[in-house]
Amino acid sequence: MVDPGAFAGQIFVIVLLVVIAIFVVVVLFRSIRIIPQAYSGVVERLGRYQRTLSPGLNILVPFIDRLRPLVDMREQVVSFPPQPVITEDNLVVSIDTVVYFQVTDARAATYEIANYLSAVEQLTTTTLRNVVGGLNLEEALTSRDEINGQLRVVLDEATGKWGLRVSRVELKAIDPPHSIQDSMEKQMRAERDRRAAILTAEGSKQSQILEAEGRRQAAILGAEGDKQAAILRAEGEAAAIQNVFDAIHAGRPDDKLLAYQYLQTLPKISEGSSNKLWIIPSEFTEAMKGLGSAFAADAGAAATATQAGAGTASTGTAGTGTAGTGTGAQAAGVTARDAGTTRPVADSTDASSGV
């Protein structure tokens, strides 16, 4: 039979060993702490701050040291709900903000402020109301960068003692009342219409100016071309006249040739089917007189030569001289008729009377 005392001793030993094993496990569990990367842990020894644990394996004194909740050391982004803000012109606008901050000191974030997230939200709201309260609606809508800068400076200074660093503050949305939005939309539409009308007028003005400038340049160039053409034509005609003049003077024409050329040029006046009336120049009679006198002189010379020849060949009777004279007059008449004038009769009469 088993001795009851020995059995009780064995059970006691087993229980004691189990208790010791559990105690060892608990001690080890409370002594070893593994801190993840980008986190920090605050250790309190007997209720007082002892040290800050860095990422990695850390050993604590069991039942004496206590590890507080880990603090996230990464940069955090917190979006706060819309906050009503009154502007300088007494308009209530709703503004959404986004704050970027990072915990730089785990001890200060743990002991200097009870809840740093709530503190940052409240501080952002009050600072935003102070900044936007000094601006009217137009300035608030167009000065986002300035508002963001002022908020960041104020929050960074206030949260520095909490172990926080505010890197950036952004206004996510600024929503004015619906009535103000309608008025602003109407104003913007009117402004756009005005700008469109101005641009259209400016475009039309520039187009008309360019068209007028183009017509002016075209007229100037056309006038210049006509001027140069007229000058060149005049120079050409002058050169032609000068050449003809030089040729005439070089040839030394007599009055007979000039009168004959005048008579040849005169019929060209009546050329053309549309000519119904033409005027004979006053110089026509002078030319006819000169030409007639030339033919008369030629006829007289011929008659004299004939008379001289007849007197030498015959006995010099009057009949023979008369015949010679008549022959000269007829020759003069024929020559005058070939010229297309009415002078032959007068010339023959003059010749006969001369005999």
PDB file of N, CA and C in Angstrom, residues 71-136:
ATOM      1  N   VAL A  71       4.128  54.470 -28.053  1.00  0.00           N
ATOM      2  CA  VAL A  71       3.865  55.748 -28.735  1.00  0.00           C
ATOM      3  C   VAL A  71       4.345  55.637 -30.173  1.00  0.00           C
ATOM      4  N   ASP A  72       3.449  55.957 -31.114  1.00  0.00           N
ATOM      5  CA  ASP A  72       3.788  55.916 -32.545  1.00  0.00           C
ATOM      6  C   ASP A  72       4.629  57.146 -32.885  1.00  0.00           C
ATOM      7  N   MET A  73       5.850  56.929 -33.398  1.00  0.00           N
ATOM      8  CA  MET A  73       6.770  58.018 -33.716  1.00  0.00           C
ATOM      9  C   MET A  73       6.693  58.429 -35.185  1.00  0.00           C
ATOM     10  N   ARG A  74       5.834  57.817 -35.955  1.00  0.00           N
ATOM     11  CA  ARG A  74       5.707  58.201 -37.365  1.00  0.00           C
ATOM     12  C   ARG A  74       4.880  59.475 -37.513  1.00  0.00           C
ATOM     13  N   GLU A  75       5.002  60.107 -38.707  1.00  0.00           N
ATOM     14  CA  GLU A  75       4.196  61.305 -38.974  1.00  0.00           C
ATOM     15  C   GLU A  75       2.744  60.882 -39.184  1.00  0.00           C
ATOM     16  N   GLN A  76       1.864  61.572 -38.542  1.00  0.00           N
ATOM     17  CA  GLN A  76       0.454  61.227 -38.571  1.00  0.00           C
ATOM     18  C   GLN A  76      -0.344  62.316 -39.275  1.00  0.00           C
ATOM     19  N   VAL A  77      -1.414  61.873 -39.917  1.00  0.00           N
ATOM     20  CA  VAL A  77      -2.316  62.782 -40.619  1.00  0.00           C
ATOM     21  C   VAL A  77      -3.684  62.673 -39.967  1.00  0.00           C
ATOM     22  N   VAL A  78      -4.171  63.796 -39.489  1.00  0.00           N
ATOM     23  CA  VAL A  78      -5.454  63.818 -38.797  1.00  0.00           C
ATOM     24  C   VAL A  78      -6.357  64.816 -39.510  1.00  0.00           C
ATOM     25  N   SER A  79      -7.535  64.361 -39.929  1.00  0.00           N
ATOM     26  CA  SER A  79      -8.525  65.222 -40.563  1.00  0.00           C
ATOM     27  C   SER A  79      -9.641  65.496 -39.557  1.00  0.00           C
ATOM     28  N   PHE A  80      -9.835  66.763 -39.266  1.00  0.00           N
ATOM     29  CA  PHE A  80     -10.847  67.150 -38.298  1.00  0.00           C
ATOM     30  C   PHE A  80     -12.156  67.460 -38.996  1.00  0.00           C
ATOM     31  N   PRO A  81     -13.267  67.249 -38.335  1.00  0.00           N
ATOM     32  CA  PRO A  81     -14.579  67.529 -38.956  1.00  0.00           C
ATOM     33  C   PRO A  81     -14.743  69.025 -39.226  1.00  0.00           C
ATOM     34  N   PRO A  82     -15.676  69.393 -40.116  1.00  0.00           N
ATOM     35  CA  PRO A  82     -15.881  70.809 -40.435  1.00  0.00           C
ATOM     36  C   PRO A  82     -16.207  71.626 -39.185  1.00  0.00           C
ATOM     37  N   GLN A  83     -15.589  72.817 -39.160  1.00  0.00           N
ATOM     38  CA  GLN A  83     -15.789  73.721 -38.033  1.00  0.00           C
ATOM     39  C   GLN A  83     -16.421  75.015 -38.542  1.00  0.00           C
ATOM     40  N   PRO A  84     -17.483  75.501 -37.895  1.00  0.00           N
ATOM     41  CA  PRO A  84     -18.069  76.792 -38.298  1.00  0.00           C
ATOM     42  C   PRO A  84     -17.186  77.945 -37.848  1.00  0.00           C
ATOM     43  N   VAL A  85     -16.910  78.847 -38.774  1.00  0.00           N
ATOM     44  CA  VAL A  85     -16.040  79.991 -38.505  1.00  0.00           C
ATOM     45  C   VAL A  85     -16.727  81.238 -39.034  1.00  0.00           C
ATOM     46  N   ILE A  86     -16.710  82.317 -38.254  1.00  0.00           N
ATOM     47  CA  ILE A  86     -17.320  83.591 -38.648  1.00  0.00           C
ATOM     48  C   ILE A  86     -16.230  84.497 -39.208  1.00  0.00           C
ATOM     49  N   THR A  87     -16.445  84.996 -40.413  1.00  0.00           N
ATOM     50  CA  THR A  87     -15.475  85.881 -41.048  1.00  0.00           C
ATOM     51  C   THR A  87     -15.674  87.316 -40.584  1.00  0.00           C
ATOM     52  N   GLU A  88     -14.832  88.196 -41.077  1.00  0.00           N
ATOM     53  CA  GLU A  88     -14.883  89.600 -40.669  1.00  0.00           C
ATOM     54  C   GLU A  88     -16.168  90.269 -41.125  1.00  0.00           C
ATOM     55  N   ASP A  89     -16.708  89.839 -42.283  1.00  0.00           N
ATOM     56  CA  ASP A  89     -17.963  90.420 -42.782  1.00  0.00           C
ATOM     57  C   ASP A  89     -19.182  89.638 -42.291  1.00  0.00           C
ATOM     58  N   ASN A  90     -19.053  88.941 -41.121  1.00  0.00           N
ATOM     59  CA  ASN A  90     -20.170  88.287 -40.434  1.00  0.00           C
ATOM     60  C   ASN A  90     -20.841  87.203 -41.279  1.00  0.00           C
ATOM     61  N   LEU A  91     -20.051  86.430 -41.962  1.00  0.00           N
ATOM     62  CA  LEU A  91     -20.554  85.278 -42.705  1.00  0.00           C
ATOM     63  C   LEU A  91     -20.011  84.007 -42.061  1.00  0.00           C
ATOM     64  N   VAL A  92     -20.884  83.031 -41.898  1.00  0.00           N
ATOM     65  CA  VAL A  92     -20.488  81.771 -41.275  1.00  0.00           C
ATOM     66  C   VAL A  92     -20.078  80.806 -42.381  1.00  0.00           C
ATOM     67  N   VAL A  93     -18.831  80.367 -42.318  1.00  0.00           N
ATOM     68  CA  VAL A  93     -18.322  79.412 -43.296  1.00  0.00           C
ATOM     69  C   VAL A  93     -17.891  78.154 -42.562  1.00  0.00           C
ATOM     70  N   SER A  94     -17.973  77.038 -43.258  1.00  0.00           N
ATOM     71  CA  SER A  94     -17.564  75.756 -42.696  1.00  0.00           C
ATOM     72  C   SER A  94     -16.218  75.371 -43.305  1.00  0.00           C
ATOM     73  N   ILE A  95     -15.239  75.112 -42.426  1.00  0.00           N
ATOM     74  CA  ILE A  95     -13.869  74.871 -42.877  1.00  0.00           C
ATOM     75  C   ILE A  95     -13.400  73.512 -42.370  1.00  0.00           C
ATOM     76  N   ASP A  96     -12.910  72.689 -43.298  1.00  0.00           N
ATOM     77  CA  ASP A  96     -12.286  71.406 -42.964  1.00  0.00           C
ATOM     78  C   ASP A  96     -10.773  71.591 -42.961  1.00  0.00           C
ATOM     79  N   THR A  97     -10.119  71.015 -41.951  1.00  0.00           N
ATOM     80  CA  THR A  97      -8.670  71.140 -41.835  1.00  0.00           C
ATOM     81  C   THR A  97      -8.022  69.762 -41.746  1.00  0.00           C
ATOM     82  N   VAL A  98      -6.794  69.705 -42.220  1.00  0.00           N
ATOM     83  CA  VAL A  98      -5.977  68.502 -42.150  1.00  0.00           C
ATOM     84  C   VAL A  98      -4.644  68.909 -41.539  1.00  0.00           C
ATOM     85  N   VAL A  99      -4.237  68.188 -40.472  1.00  0.00           N
ATOM     86  CA  VAL A  99      -3.003  68.506 -39.756  1.00  0.00           C
ATOM     87  C   VAL A  99      -2.035  67.339 -39.902  1.00  0.00           C
ATOM     88  N   TYR A 100      -0.788  67.660 -40.270  1.00  0.00           N
ATOM     89  CA  TYR A 100       0.293  66.680 -40.347  1.00  0.00           C
ATOM     90  C   TYR A 100       1.249  66.952 -39.185  1.00  0.00           C
ATOM     91  N   PHE A 101       1.405  65.973 -38.291  1.00  0.00           N
ATOM     92  CA  PHE A 101       2.279  66.166 -37.142  1.00  0.00           C
ATOM     93  C   PHE A 101       3.014  64.863 -36.841  1.00  0.00           C
ATOM     94  N   GLN A 102       4.047  64.968 -36.001  1.00  0.00           N
ATOM     95  CA  GLN A 102       4.878  63.822 -35.642  1.00  0.00           C
ATOM     96  C   GLN A 102       5.314  63.964 -34.186  1.00  0.00           C
ATOM     97  N   VAL A 103       5.303  62.848 -33.469  1.00  0.00           N
ATOM     98  CA  VAL A 103       5.769  62.832 -32.082  1.00  0.00           C
ATOM     99  C   VAL A 103       7.283  62.728 -32.089  1.00  0.00           C
ATOM    100  N   THR A 104       7.920  63.691 -31.494  1.00  0.00           N
ATOM    101  CA  THR A 104       9.385  63.704 -31.428  1.00  0.00           C
ATOM    102  C   THR A 104       9.914  63.309 -30.042  1.00  0.00           C
ATOM    103  N   ASP A 105       9.089  63.413 -29.017  1.00  0.00           N
ATOM    104  CA  ASP A 105       9.508  63.066 -27.647  1.00  0.00           C
ATOM    105  C   ASP A 105       8.378  62.273 -27.000  1.00  0.00           C
ATOM    106  N   ALA A 106       8.605  60.969 -26.846  1.00  0.00           N
ATOM    107  CA  ALA A 106       7.565  60.104 -26.276  1.00  0.00           C
ATOM    108  C   ALA A 106       7.269  60.470 -24.821  1.00  0.00           C
ATOM    109  N   ARG A 107       8.289  60.847 -24.052  1.00  0.00           N
ATOM    110  CA  ARG A 107       8.079  61.211 -22.643  1.00  0.00           C
ATOM    111  C   ARG A 107       7.172  62.435 -22.526  1.00  0.00           C
ATOM    112  N   ALA A 108       7.467  63.502 -23.347  1.00  0.00           N
ATOM    113  CA  ALA A 108       6.648  64.707 -23.272  1.00  0.00           C
ATOM    114  C   ALA A 108       5.230  64.434 -23.763  1.00  0.00           C
ATOM    115  N   ALA A 109       5.087  63.629 -24.824  1.00  0.00           N
ATOM    116  CA  ALA A 109       3.758  63.317 -25.327  1.00  0.00           C
ATOM    117  C   ALA A 109       2.952  62.507 -24.329  1.00  0.00           C
ATOM    118  N   THR A 110       3.636  61.817 -23.413  1.00  0.00           N
ATOM    119  CA  THR A 110       2.943  60.989 -22.421  1.00  0.00           C
ATOM    120  C   THR A 110       2.612  61.765 -21.157  1.00  0.00           C
ATOM    121  N   TYR A 111       3.531  62.617 -20.714  1.00  0.00           N
ATOM    122  CA  TYR A 111       3.358  63.268 -19.416  1.00  0.00           C
ATOM    123  C   TYR A 111       2.965  64.741 -19.509  1.00  0.00           C
ATOM    124  N   GLU A 112       3.238  65.414 -20.662  1.00  0.00           N
ATOM    125  CA  GLU A 112       2.944  66.843 -20.753  1.00  0.00           C
ATOM    126  C   GLU A 112       1.513  67.128 -21.179  1.00  0.00           C
ATOM    127  N   ILE A 113       0.853  66.192 -21.795  1.00  0.00           N
ATOM    128  CA  ILE A 113      -0.509  66.379 -22.275  1.00  0.00           C
ATOM    129  C   ILE A 113      -1.261  65.068 -22.089  1.00  0.00           C
ATOM    130  N   ALA A 114      -2.521  65.177 -21.682  1.00  0.00           N
ATOM    131  CA  ALA A 114      -3.309  63.967 -21.431  1.00  0.00           C
ATOM    132  C   ALA A 114      -3.674  63.264 -22.730  1.00  0.00           C
ATOM    133  N   ASN A 115      -4.144  64.038 -23.735  1.00  0.00           N
ATOM    134  CA  ASN A 115      -4.532  63.470 -25.028  1.00  0.00           C
ATOM    135  C   ASN A 115      -4.103  64.471 -26.107  1.00  0.00           C
ATOM    136  N   TYR A 116      -2.967  64.184 -26.711  1.00  0.00           N
ATOM    137  CA  TYR A 116      -2.426  65.175 -27.639  1.00  0.00           C
ATOM    138  C   TYR A 116      -3.265  65.285 -28.917  1.00  0.00           C
ATOM    139  N   LEU A 117      -3.974  64.241 -29.346  1.00  0.00           N
ATOM    140  CA  LEU A 117      -4.836  64.341 -30.526  1.00  0.00           C
ATOM    141  C   LEU A 117      -5.984  65.321 -30.284  1.00  0.00           C
ATOM    142  N   SER A 118      -6.652  65.188 -29.187  1.00  0.00           N
ATOM    143  CA  SER A 118      -7.726  66.110 -28.864  1.00  0.00           C
ATOM    144  C   SER A 118      -7.195  67.520 -28.684  1.00  0.00           C
ATOM    145  N   ALA A 119      -5.997  67.637 -28.075  1.00  0.00           N
ATOM    146  CA  ALA A 119      -5.413  68.965 -27.869  1.00  0.00           C
ATOM    147  C   ALA A 119      -5.093  69.632 -29.209  1.00  0.00           C
ATOM    148  N   VAL A 120      -4.547  68.865 -30.144  1.00  0.00           N
ATOM    149  CA  VAL A 120      -4.240  69.423 -31.477  1.00  0.00           C
ATOM    150  C   VAL A 120      -5.519  69.845 -32.183  1.00  0.00           C
ATOM    151  N   GLU A 121      -6.580  69.072 -32.077  1.00  0.00           N
ATOM    152  CA  GLU A 121      -7.850  69.431 -32.724  1.00  0.00           C
ATOM    153  C   GLU A 121      -8.415  70.729 -32.162  1.00  0.00           C
ATOM    154  N   GLN A 122      -8.452  70.839 -30.859  1.00  0.00           N
ATOM    155  CA  GLN A 122      -8.998  72.046 -30.243  1.00  0.00           C
ATOM    156  C   GLN A 122      -8.134  73.268 -30.550  1.00  0.00           C
ATOM    157  N   LEU A 123      -6.836  73.082 -30.523  1.00  0.00           N
ATOM    158  CA  LEU A 123      -5.933  74.202 -30.819  1.00  0.00           C
ATOM    159  C   LEU A 123      -6.072  74.638 -32.277  1.00  0.00           C
ATOM    160  N   THR A 124      -6.235  73.695 -33.170  1.00  0.00           N
ATOM    161  CA  THR A 124      -6.428  74.025 -34.583  1.00  0.00           C
ATOM    162  C   THR A 124      -7.711  74.809 -34.789  1.00  0.00           C
ATOM    163  N   THR A 125      -8.782  74.397 -34.113  1.00  0.00           N
ATOM    164  CA  THR A 125     -10.066  75.087 -34.263  1.00  0.00           C
ATOM    165  C   THR A 125      -9.986  76.519 -33.761  1.00  0.00           C
ATOM    166  N   THR A 126      -9.431  76.718 -32.581  1.00  0.00           N
ATOM    167  CA  THR A 126      -9.352  78.080 -32.029  1.00  0.00           C
ATOM    168  C   THR A 126      -8.433  78.972 -32.859  1.00  0.00           C
ATOM    169  N   THR A 127      -7.298  78.427 -33.287  1.00  0.00           N
ATOM    170  CA  THR A 127      -6.379  79.225 -34.114  1.00  0.00           C
ATOM    171  C   THR A 127      -7.011  79.570 -35.456  1.00  0.00           C
ATOM    172  N   LEU A 128      -7.742  78.616 -36.033  1.00  0.00           N
ATOM    173  CA  LEU A 128      -8.403  78.867 -37.318  1.00  0.00           C
ATOM    174  C   LEU A 128      -9.444  79.967 -37.184  1.00  0.00           C
ATOM    175  N   ARG A 129     -10.179  79.968 -36.117  1.00  0.00           N
ATOM    176  CA  ARG A 129     -11.179  81.021 -35.922  1.00  0.00           C
ATOM    177  C   ARG A 129     -10.523  82.372 -35.719  1.00  0.00           C
ATOM    178  N   ASN A 130      -9.391  82.409 -35.030  1.00  0.00           N
ATOM    179  CA  ASN A 130      -8.698  83.680 -34.846  1.00  0.00           C
ATOM    180  C   ASN A 130      -8.158  84.230 -36.168  1.00  0.00           C
ATOM    181  N   VAL A 131      -7.609  83.342 -36.991  1.00  0.00           N
ATOM    182  CA  VAL A 131      -7.012  83.787 -38.255  1.00  0.00           C
ATOM    183  C   VAL A 131      -8.085  84.199 -39.255  1.00  0.00           C
ATOM    184  N   VAL A 132      -9.086  83.340 -39.458  1.00  0.00           N
ATOM    185  CA  VAL A 132     -10.129  83.624 -40.439  1.00  0.00           C
ATOM    186  C   VAL A 132     -11.040  84.750 -39.961  1.00  0.00           C
ATOM    187  N   GLY A 133     -11.165  84.941 -38.644  1.00  0.00           N
ATOM    188  CA  GLY A 133     -12.017  86.020 -38.142  1.00  0.00           C
ATOM    189  C   GLY A 133     -11.526  87.405 -38.538  1.00  0.00           C
ATOM    190  N   GLY A 134     -10.257  87.548 -38.884  1.00  0.00           N
ATOM    191  CA  GLY A 134      -9.742  88.842 -39.337  1.00  0.00           C
ATOM    192  C   GLY A 134      -9.768  89.021 -40.832  1.00  0.00           C
ATOM    193  N   LEU A 135     -10.381  88.109 -41.561  1.00  0.00           N
ATOM    194  CA  LEU A 135     -10.449  88.182 -43.021  1.00  0.00           C
ATOM    195  C   LEU A 135     -11.900  88.162 -43.466  1.00  0.00           C
ATOM    196  N   ASN A 136     -12.177  88.827 -44.575  1.00  0.00           N
ATOM    197  CA  ASN A 136     -13.513  88.720 -45.163  1.00  0.00           C
ATOM    198  C   ASN A 136     -13.582  87.463 -46.024  1.00  0.00           C
TER     199      ASN A 136
END
